[in-house]
PDB file of C-alpha atoms in Angstrom:
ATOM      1  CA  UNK A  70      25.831   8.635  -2.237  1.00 36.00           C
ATOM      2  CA  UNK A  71      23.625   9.986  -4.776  1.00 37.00           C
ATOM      3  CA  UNK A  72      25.982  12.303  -6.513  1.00 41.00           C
ATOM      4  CA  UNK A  73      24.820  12.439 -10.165  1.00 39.00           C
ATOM      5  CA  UNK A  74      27.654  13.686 -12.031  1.00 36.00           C
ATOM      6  CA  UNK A  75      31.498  13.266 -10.807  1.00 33.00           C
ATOM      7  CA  UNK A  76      32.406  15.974 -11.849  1.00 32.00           C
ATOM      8  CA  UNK A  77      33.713  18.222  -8.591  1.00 30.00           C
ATOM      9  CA  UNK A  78      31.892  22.022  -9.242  1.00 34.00           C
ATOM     10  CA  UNK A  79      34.072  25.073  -9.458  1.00 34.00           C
ATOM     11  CA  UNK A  80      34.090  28.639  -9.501  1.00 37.00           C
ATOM     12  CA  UNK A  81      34.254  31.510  -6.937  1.00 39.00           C
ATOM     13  CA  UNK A  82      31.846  31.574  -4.341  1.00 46.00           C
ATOM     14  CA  UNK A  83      31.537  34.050  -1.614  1.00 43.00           C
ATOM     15  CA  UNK A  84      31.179  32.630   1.536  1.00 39.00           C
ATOM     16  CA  UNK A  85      28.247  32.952   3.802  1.00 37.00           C
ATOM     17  CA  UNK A  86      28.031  34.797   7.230  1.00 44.00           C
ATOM     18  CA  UNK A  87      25.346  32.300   8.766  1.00 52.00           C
ATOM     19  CA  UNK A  88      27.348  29.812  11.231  1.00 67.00           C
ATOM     20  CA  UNK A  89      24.635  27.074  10.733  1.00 82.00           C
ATOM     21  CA  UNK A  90      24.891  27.067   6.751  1.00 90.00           C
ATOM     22  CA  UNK A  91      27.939  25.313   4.878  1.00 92.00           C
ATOM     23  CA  UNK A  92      26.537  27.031   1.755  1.00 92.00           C
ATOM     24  CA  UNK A  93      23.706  28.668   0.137  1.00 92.00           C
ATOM     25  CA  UNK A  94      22.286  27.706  -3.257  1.00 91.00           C
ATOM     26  CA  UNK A  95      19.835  30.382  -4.665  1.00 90.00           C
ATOM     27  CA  UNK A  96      18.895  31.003  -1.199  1.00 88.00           C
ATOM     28  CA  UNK A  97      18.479  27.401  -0.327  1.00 89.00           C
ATOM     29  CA  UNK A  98      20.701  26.559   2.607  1.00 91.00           C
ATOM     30  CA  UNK A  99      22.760  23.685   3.139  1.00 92.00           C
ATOM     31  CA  UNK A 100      23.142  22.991   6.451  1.00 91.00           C
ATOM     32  CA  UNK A 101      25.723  22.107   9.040  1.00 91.00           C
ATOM     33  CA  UNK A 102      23.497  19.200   9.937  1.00 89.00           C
ATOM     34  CA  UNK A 103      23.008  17.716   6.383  1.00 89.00           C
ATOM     35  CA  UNK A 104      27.073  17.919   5.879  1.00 91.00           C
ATOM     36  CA  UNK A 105      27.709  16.408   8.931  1.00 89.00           C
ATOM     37  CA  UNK A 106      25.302  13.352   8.181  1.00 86.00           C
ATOM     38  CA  UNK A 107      26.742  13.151   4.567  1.00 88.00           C
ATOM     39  CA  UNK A 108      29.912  13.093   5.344  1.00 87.00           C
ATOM     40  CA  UNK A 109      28.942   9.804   7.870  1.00 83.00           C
ATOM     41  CA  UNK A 110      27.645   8.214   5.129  1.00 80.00           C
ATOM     42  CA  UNK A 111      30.721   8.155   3.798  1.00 79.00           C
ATOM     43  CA  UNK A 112      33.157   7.278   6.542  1.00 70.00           C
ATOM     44  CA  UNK A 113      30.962   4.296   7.213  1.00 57.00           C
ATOM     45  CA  UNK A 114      33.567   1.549   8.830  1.00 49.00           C
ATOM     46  CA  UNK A 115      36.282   3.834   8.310  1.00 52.00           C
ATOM     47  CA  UNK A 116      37.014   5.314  11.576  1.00 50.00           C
ATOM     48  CA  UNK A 117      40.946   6.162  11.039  1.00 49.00           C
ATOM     49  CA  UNK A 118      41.582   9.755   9.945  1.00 50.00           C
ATOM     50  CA  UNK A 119      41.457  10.956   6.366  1.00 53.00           C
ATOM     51  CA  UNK A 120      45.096  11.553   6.006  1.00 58.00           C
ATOM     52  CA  UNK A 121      46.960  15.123   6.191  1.00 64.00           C
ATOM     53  CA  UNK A 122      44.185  17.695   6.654  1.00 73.00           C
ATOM     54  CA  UNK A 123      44.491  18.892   2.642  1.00 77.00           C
ATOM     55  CA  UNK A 124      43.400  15.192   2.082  1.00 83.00           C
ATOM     56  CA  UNK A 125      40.662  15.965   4.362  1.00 85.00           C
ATOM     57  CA  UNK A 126      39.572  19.371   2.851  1.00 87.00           C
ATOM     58  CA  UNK A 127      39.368  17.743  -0.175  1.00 88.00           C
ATOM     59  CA  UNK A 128      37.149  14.893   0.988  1.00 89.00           C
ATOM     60  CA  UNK A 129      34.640  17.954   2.581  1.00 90.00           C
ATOM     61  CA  UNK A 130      34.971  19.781  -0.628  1.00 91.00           C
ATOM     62  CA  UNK A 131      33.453  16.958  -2.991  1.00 91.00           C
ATOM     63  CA  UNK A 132      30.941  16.485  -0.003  1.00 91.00           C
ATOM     64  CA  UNK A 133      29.368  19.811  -0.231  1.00 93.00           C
ATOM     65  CA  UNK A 134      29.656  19.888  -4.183  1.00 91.00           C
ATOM     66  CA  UNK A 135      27.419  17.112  -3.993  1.00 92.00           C
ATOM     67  CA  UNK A 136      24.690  19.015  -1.604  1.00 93.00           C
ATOM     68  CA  UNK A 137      24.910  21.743  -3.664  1.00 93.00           C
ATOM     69  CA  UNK A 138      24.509  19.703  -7.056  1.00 91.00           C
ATOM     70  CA  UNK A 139      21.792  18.147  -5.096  1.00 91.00           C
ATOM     71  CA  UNK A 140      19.876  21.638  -3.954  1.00 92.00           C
ATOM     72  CA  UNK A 141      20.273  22.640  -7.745  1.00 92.00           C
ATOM     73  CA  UNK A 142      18.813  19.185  -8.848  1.00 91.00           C
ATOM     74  CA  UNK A 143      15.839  19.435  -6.472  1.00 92.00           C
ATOM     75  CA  UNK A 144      15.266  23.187  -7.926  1.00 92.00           C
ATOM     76  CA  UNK A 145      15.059  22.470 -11.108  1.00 92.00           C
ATOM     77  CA  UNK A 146      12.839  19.480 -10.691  1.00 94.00           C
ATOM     78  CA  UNK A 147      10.660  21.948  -8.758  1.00 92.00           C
ATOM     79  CA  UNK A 148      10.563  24.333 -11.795  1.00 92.00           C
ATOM     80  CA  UNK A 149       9.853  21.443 -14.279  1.00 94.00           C
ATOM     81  CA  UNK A 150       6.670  20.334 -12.330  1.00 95.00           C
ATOM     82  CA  UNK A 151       8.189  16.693 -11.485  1.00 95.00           C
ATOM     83  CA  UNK A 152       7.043  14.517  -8.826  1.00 94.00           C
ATOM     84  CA  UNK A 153       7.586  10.742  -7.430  1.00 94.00           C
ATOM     85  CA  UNK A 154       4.057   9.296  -6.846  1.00 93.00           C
ATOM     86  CA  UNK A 155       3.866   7.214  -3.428  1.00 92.00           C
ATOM     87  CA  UNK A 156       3.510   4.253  -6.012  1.00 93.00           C
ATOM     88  CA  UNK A 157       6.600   4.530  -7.293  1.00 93.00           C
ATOM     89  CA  UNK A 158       8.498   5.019  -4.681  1.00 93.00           C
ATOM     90  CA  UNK A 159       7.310   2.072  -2.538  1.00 91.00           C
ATOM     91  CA  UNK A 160       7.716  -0.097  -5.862  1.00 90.00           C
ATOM     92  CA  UNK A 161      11.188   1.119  -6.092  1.00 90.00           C
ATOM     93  CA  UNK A 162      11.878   0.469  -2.361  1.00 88.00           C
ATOM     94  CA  UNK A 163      10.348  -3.505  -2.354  1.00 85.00           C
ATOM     95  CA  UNK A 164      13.025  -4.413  -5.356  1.00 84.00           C
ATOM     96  CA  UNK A 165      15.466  -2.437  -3.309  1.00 84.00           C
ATOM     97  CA  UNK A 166      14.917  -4.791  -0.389  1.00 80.00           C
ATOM     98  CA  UNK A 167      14.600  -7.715  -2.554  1.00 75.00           C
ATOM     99  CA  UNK A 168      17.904  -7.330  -3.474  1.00 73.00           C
ATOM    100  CA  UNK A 169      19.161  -7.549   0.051  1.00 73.00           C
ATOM    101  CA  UNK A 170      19.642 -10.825   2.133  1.00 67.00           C
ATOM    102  CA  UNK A 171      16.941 -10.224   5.251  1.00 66.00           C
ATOM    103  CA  UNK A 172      17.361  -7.924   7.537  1.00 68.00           C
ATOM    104  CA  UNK A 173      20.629  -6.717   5.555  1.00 77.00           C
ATOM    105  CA  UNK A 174      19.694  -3.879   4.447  1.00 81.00           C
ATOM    106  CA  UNK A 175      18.507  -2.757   8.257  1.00 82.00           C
ATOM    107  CA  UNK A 176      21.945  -3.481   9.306  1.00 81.00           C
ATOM    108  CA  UNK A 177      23.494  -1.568   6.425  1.00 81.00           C
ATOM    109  CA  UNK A 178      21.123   1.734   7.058  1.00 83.00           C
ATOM    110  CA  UNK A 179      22.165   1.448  11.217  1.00 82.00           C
ATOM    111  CA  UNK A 180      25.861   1.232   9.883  1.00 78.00           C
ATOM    112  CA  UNK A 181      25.382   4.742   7.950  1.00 77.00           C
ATOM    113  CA  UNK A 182      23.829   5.489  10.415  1.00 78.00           C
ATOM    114  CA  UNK A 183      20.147   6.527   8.187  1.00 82.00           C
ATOM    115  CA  UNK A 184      16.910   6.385   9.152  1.00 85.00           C
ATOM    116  CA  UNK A 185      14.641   4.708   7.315  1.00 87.00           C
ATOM    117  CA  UNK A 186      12.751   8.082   6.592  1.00 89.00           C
ATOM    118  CA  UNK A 187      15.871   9.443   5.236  1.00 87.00           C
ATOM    119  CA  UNK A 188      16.724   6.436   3.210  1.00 89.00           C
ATOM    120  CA  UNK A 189      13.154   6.965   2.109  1.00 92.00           C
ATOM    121  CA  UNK A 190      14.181  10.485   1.168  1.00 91.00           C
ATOM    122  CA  UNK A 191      17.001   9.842  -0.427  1.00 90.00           C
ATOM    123  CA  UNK A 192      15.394   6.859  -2.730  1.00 92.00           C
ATOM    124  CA  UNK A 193      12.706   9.629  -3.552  1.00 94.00           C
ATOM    125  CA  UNK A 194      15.501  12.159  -4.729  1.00 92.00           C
ATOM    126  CA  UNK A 195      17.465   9.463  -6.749  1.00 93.00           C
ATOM    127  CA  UNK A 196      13.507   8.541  -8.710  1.00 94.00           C
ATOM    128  CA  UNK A 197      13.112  12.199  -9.245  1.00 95.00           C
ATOM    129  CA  UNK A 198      17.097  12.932 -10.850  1.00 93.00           C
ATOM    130  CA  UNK A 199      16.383  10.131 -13.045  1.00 92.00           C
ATOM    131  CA  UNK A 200      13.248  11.781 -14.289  1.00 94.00           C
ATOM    132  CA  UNK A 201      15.115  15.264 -14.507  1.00 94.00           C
ATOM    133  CA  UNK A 202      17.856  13.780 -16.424  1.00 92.00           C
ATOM    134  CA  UNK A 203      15.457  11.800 -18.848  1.00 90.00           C
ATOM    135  CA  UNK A 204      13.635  14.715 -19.650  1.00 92.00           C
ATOM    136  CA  UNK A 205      16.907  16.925 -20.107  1.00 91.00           C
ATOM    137  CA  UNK A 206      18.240  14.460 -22.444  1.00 90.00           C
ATOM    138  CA  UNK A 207      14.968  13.380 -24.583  1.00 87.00           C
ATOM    139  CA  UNK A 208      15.044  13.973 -28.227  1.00 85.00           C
ATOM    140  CA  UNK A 209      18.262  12.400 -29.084  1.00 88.00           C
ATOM    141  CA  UNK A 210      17.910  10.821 -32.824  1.00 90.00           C
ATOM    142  CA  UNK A 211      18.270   7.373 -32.199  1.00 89.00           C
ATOM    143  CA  UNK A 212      20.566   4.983 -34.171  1.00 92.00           C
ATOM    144  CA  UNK A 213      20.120   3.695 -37.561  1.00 94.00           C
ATOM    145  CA  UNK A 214      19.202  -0.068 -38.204  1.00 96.00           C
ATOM    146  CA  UNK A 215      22.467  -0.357 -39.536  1.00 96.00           C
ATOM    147  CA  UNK A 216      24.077   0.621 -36.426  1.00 94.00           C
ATOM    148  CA  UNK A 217      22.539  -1.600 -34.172  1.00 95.00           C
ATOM    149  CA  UNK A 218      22.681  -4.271 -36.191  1.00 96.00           C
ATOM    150  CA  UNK A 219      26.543  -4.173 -36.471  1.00 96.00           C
ATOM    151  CA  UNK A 220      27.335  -3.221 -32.801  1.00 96.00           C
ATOM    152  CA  UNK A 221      24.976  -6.751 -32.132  1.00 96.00           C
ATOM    153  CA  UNK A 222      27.059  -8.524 -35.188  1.00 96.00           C
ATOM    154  CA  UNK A 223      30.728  -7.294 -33.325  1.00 95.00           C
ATOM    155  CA  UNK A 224      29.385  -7.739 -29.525  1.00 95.00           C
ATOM    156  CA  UNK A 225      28.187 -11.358 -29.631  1.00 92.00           C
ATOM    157  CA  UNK A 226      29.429 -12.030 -25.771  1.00 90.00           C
ATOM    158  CA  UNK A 227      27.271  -9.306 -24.485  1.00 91.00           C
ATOM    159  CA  UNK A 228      23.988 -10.655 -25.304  1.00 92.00           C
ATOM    160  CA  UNK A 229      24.555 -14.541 -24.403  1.00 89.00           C
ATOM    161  CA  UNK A 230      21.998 -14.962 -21.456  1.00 85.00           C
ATOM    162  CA  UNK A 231      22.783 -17.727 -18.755  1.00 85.00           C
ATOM    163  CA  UNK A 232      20.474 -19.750 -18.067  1.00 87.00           C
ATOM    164  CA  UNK A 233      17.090 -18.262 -15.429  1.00 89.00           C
ATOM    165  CA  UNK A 234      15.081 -20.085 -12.865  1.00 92.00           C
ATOM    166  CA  UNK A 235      11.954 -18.487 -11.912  1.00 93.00           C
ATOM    167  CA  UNK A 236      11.973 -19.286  -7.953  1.00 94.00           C
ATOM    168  CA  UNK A 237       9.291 -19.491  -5.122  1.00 95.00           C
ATOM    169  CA  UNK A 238      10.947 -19.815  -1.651  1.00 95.00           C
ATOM    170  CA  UNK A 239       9.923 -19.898   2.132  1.00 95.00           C
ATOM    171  CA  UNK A 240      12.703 -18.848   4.543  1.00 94.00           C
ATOM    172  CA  UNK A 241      12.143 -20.040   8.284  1.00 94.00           C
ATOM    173  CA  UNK A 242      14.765 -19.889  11.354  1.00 93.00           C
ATOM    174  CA  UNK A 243      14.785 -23.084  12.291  1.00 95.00           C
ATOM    175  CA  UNK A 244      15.272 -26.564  10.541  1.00 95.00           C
ATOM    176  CA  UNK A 245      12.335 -27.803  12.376  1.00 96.00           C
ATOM    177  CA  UNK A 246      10.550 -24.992  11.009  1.00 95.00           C
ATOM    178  CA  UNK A 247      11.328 -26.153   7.200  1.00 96.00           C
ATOM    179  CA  UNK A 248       9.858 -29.465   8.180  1.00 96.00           C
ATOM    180  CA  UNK A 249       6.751 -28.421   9.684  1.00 96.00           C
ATOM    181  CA  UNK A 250       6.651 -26.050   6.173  1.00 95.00           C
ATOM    182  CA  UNK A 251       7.176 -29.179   4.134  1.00 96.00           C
ATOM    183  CA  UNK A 252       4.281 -31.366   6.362  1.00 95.00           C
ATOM    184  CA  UNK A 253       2.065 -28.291   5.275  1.00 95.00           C
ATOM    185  CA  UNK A 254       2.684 -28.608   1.481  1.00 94.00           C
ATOM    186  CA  UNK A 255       1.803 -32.467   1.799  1.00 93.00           C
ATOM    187  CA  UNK A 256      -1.815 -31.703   3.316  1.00 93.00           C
ATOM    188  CA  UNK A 257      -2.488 -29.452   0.251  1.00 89.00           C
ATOM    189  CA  UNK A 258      -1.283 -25.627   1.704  1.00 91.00           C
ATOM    190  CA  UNK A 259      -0.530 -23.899  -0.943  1.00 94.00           C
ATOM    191  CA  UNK A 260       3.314 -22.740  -1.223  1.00 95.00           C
ATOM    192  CA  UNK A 261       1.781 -18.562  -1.537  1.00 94.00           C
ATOM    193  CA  UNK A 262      -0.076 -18.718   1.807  1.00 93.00           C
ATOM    194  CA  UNK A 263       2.247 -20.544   3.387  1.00 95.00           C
ATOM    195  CA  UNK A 264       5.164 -17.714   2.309  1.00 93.00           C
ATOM    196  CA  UNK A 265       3.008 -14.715   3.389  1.00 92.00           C
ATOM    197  CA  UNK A 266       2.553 -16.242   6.761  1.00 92.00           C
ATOM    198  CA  UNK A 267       6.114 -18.031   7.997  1.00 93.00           C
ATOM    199  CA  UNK A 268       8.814 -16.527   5.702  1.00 92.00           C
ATOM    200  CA  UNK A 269      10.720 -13.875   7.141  1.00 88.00           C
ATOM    201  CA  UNK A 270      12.147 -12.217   3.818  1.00 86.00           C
ATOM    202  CA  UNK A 271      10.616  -9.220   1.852  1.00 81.00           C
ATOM    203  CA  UNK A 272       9.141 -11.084  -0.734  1.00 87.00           C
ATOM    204  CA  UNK A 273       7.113 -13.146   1.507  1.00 86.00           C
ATOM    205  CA  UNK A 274       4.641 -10.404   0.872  1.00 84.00           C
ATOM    206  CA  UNK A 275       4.418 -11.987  -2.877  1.00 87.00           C
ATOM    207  CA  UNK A 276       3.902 -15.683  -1.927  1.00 90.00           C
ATOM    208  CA  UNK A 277       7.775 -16.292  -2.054  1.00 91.00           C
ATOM    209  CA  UNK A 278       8.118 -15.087  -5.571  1.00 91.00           C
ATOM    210  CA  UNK A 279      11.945 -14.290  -6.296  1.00 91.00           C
ATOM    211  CA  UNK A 280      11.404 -13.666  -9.815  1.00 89.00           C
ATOM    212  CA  UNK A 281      14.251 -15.241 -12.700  1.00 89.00           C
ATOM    213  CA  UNK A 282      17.438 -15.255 -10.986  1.00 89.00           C
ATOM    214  CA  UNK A 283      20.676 -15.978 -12.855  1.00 87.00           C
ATOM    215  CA  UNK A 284      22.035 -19.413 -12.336  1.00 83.00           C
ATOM    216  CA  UNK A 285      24.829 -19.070 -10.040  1.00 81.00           C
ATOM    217  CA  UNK A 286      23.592 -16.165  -7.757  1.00 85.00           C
ATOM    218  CA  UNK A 287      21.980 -18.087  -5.324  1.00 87.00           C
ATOM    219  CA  UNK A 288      24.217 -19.820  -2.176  1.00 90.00           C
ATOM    220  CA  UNK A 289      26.074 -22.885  -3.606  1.00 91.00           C
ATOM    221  CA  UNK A 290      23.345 -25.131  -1.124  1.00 93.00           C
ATOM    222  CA  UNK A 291      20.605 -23.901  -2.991  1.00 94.00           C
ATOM    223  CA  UNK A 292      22.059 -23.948  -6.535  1.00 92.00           C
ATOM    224  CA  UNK A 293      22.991 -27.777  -5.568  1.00 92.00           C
ATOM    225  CA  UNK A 294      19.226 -28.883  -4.485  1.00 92.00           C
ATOM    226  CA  UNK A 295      17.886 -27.149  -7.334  1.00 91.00           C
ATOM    227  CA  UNK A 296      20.137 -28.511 -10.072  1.00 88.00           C
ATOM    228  CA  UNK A 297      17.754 -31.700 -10.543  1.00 88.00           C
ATOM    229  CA  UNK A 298      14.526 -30.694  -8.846  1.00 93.00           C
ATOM    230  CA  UNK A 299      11.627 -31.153 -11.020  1.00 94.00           C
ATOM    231  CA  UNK A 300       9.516 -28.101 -12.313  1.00 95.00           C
ATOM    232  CA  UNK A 301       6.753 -27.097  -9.182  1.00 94.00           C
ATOM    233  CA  UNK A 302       8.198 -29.542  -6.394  1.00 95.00           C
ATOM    234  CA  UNK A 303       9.333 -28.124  -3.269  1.00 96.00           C
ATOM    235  CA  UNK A 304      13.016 -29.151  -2.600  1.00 96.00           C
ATOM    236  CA  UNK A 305      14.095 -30.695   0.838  1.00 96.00           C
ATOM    237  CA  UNK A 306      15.203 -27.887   3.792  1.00 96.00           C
ATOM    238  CA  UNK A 307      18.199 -26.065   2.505  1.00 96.00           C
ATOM    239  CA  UNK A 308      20.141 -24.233   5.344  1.00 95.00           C
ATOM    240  CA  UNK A 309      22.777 -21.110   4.337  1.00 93.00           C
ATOM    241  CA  UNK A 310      23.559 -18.556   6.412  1.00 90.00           C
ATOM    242  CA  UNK A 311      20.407 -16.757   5.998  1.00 89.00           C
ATOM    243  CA  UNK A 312      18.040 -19.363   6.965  1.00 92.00           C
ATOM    244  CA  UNK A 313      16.288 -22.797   6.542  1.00 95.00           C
ATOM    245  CA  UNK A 314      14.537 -22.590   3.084  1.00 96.00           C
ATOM    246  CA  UNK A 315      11.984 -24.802   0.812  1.00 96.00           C
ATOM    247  CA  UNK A 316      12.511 -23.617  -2.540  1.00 96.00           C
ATOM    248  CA  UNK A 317      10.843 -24.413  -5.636  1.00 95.00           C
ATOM    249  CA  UNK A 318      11.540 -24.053  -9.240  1.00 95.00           C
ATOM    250  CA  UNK A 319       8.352 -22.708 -11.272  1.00 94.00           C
ATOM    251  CA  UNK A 320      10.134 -22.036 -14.764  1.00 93.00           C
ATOM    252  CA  UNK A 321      13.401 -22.503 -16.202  1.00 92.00           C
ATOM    253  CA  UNK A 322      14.673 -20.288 -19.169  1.00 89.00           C
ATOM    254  CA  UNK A 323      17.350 -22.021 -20.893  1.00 90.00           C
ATOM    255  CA  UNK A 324      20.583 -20.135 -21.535  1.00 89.00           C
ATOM    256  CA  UNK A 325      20.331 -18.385 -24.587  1.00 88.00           C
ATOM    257  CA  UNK A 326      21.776 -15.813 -27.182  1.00 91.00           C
ATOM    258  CA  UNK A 327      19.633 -12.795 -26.961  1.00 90.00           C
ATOM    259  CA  UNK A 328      17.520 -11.880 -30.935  1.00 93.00           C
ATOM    260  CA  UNK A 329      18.383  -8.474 -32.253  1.00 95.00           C
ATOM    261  CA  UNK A 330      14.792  -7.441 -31.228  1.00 94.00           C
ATOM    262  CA  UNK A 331      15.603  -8.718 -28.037  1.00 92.00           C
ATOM    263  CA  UNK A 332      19.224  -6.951 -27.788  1.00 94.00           C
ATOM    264  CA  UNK A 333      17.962  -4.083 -29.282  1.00 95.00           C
ATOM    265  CA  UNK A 334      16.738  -1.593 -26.482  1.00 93.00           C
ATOM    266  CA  UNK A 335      20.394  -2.232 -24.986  1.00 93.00           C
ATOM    267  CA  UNK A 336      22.203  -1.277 -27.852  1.00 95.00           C
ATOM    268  CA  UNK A 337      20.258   1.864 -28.586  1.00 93.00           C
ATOM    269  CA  UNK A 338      20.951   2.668 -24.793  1.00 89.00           C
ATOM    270  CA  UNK A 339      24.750   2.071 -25.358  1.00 92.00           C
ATOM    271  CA  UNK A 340      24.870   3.836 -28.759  1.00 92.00           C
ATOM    272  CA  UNK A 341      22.591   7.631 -27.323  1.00 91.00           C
ATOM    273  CA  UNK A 342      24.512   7.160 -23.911  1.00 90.00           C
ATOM    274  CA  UNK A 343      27.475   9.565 -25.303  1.00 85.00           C
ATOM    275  CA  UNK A 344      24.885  12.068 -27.318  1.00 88.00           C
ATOM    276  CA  UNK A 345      22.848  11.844 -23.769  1.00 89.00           C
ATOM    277  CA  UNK A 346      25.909  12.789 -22.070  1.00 91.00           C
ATOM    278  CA  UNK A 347      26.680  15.632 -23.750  1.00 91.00           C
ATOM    279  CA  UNK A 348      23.681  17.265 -23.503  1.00 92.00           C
ATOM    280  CA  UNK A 349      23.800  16.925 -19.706  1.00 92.00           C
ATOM    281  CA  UNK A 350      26.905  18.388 -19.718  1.00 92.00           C
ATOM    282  CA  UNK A 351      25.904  21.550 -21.686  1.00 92.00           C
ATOM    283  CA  UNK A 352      22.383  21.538 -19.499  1.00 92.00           C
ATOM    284  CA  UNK A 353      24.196  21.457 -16.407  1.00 89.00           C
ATOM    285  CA  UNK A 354      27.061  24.334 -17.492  1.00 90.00           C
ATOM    286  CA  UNK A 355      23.640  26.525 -18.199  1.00 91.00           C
ATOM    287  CA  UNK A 356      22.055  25.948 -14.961  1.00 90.00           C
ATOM    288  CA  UNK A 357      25.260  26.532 -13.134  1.00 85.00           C
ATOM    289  CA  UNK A 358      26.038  29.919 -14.740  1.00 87.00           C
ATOM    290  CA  UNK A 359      22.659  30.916 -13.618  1.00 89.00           C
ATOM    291  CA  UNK A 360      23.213  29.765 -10.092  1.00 87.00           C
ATOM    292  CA  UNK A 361      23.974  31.889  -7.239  1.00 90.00           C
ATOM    293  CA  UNK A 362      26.265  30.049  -4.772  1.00 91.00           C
ATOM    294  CA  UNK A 363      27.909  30.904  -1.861  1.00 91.00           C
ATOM    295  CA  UNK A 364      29.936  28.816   0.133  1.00 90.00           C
ATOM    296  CA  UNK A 365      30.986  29.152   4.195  1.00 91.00           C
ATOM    297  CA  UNK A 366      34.998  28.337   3.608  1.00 88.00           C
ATOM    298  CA  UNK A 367      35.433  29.278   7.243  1.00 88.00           C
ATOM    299  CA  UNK A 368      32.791  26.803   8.522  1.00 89.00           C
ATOM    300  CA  UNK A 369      33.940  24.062   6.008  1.00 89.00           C
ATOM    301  CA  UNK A 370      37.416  23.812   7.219  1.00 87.00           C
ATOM    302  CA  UNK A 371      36.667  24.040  11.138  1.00 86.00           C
ATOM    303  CA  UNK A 372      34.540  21.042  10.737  1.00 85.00           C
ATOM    304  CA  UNK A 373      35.701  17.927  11.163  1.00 76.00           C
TER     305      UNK A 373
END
């Protein structure tokens, strides 16, 4: 879920009289409806019972915390002016998908079960907490020079990069369908228009371009074929359990231990992340003490 702190709120909470609301958050309800489809999200491919029903209250307790952290969150993004352009969000949602195997992630969302509007939603939300949360924590002092440079002297294994291949792929559903692909490359198609019109997988839309993945990520077919294959030539038909694919390497990075430039924006993320913590701590104890929340214990322990 998109719970942004663990911590489980507290404090005493009158309940509310409306049957259709599991809580109220400065007057913004949380309904039955929302819990309910929360809760599925997390009981996805768990049908057996939760346990003894404290074990269960428990389990709804941390679910509404979360919808009320959430309502709170969404307030005070309101208040601060923040927004998710349409840009963003569908830039956000391609690398999303990218990181799935096709049609994956459509499986995964039925599973939940989540719409893709919701997902949508809920992508949106997680954009805009990040936002909230950078701008609650800005103006920590960052590190010295001195700092960095010894947490990069005393963390050597952290910044040894494997090797990267930049990859182009097609993915078809046949094996006669990788042929035909590869009798298209020798007439002079080029490998882009080719992708954009017969691969099935989301990055068809750029030509095939995977990006630099990590050596060893890909199936063990496809890390085989592409062990020798020359820079720019399109390997032979690869099948895995995704597909048929022609792949083809465009750059490789050799593996390499990261510069202190390099290594640097990483280590002043490690070194603020406790100072950045903090500060979200004390932000979130203000807004809290400000908040007016009621909770429906009646209606939280009938469901189930």
């Amino acid at each position: 879920g998109l719970a942004v702190f663990a911590a489980i709120l507290s404090g005493g909470c009158t309940s509310s009289a409306e049957r259709n609301a599991v809580a109220r958050v400065n007057g913004e309800t949380v309904t039955l409806d929302e819990f309910r489809s929360r809760m599925r999200e997390y009981q996805v491919g768990n049908n057996r019972p939760l346990g003894p029903s404290e074990e269960l209250l428990e389990f709804k307790k941390r679910v509404l915390n979360e919808l009320v952290e959430e309502k709170m969150m969404l307030a005070e993004a309101s208040r601060r002016k923040l927004e998710v352009s349409p840009e963003e969000l569908d830039r956000t949602l391609k690398e999303v998908e990218h990181d799935y195997p096709s049609g994956e992630l459509d499986e995964t969302l039925k599973a939940k079960p989540m719409s893709k509007a919701r997902f949508r939603e809920r992508m949106r939300m997680k954009l805009l907490f990040e936002k909230l949360i950078a701008q609650v924590t800005k103006g920590i002092p960052l590190p010295s020079e001195d700092a960095i440079k010894r947490y990069y002297d005393t963390h050597p294994d952290d910044f040894r990069k494997e090797e990267q291949l930049h990859l182009q792929q097609i993915v078809v559903k046949t094996e006669e369908d990788g042929n035909k692909i590869l009798e298209e490359l020798k007439k002079d198609q080029t490998f882009e228009s080719l992708a954009q019109t017969y691969s099935f997988t989301p990055e068809s839309s750029q030509g095939g371009d995977l990006g630099f993945v990590n050596k060893g990520v890909m199936p063990s077919a496809i890390e085989d074929a592409l062990a020798k294959l020359p820079i720019g030539k399109p390997s032979p038909v690869i099948a895995t359990d995704y597909g048929f694919h022609v792949v083809r390497v465009l750059e490789r990075k050799p593996a390499h231990q990261q510069s202190l430039d390099e290594a640097k924006p990483t280590i002043v993320r490690i070194l603020t992340q406790a100072d950045r913590e903090k500060q979200l701590v004390a932000w979130r104890e203000g807004v809290l003490s400000r908040a007016k929340i009621e909770r429906n214990h009646v209606l939280l322990a009938e469901i189930n």
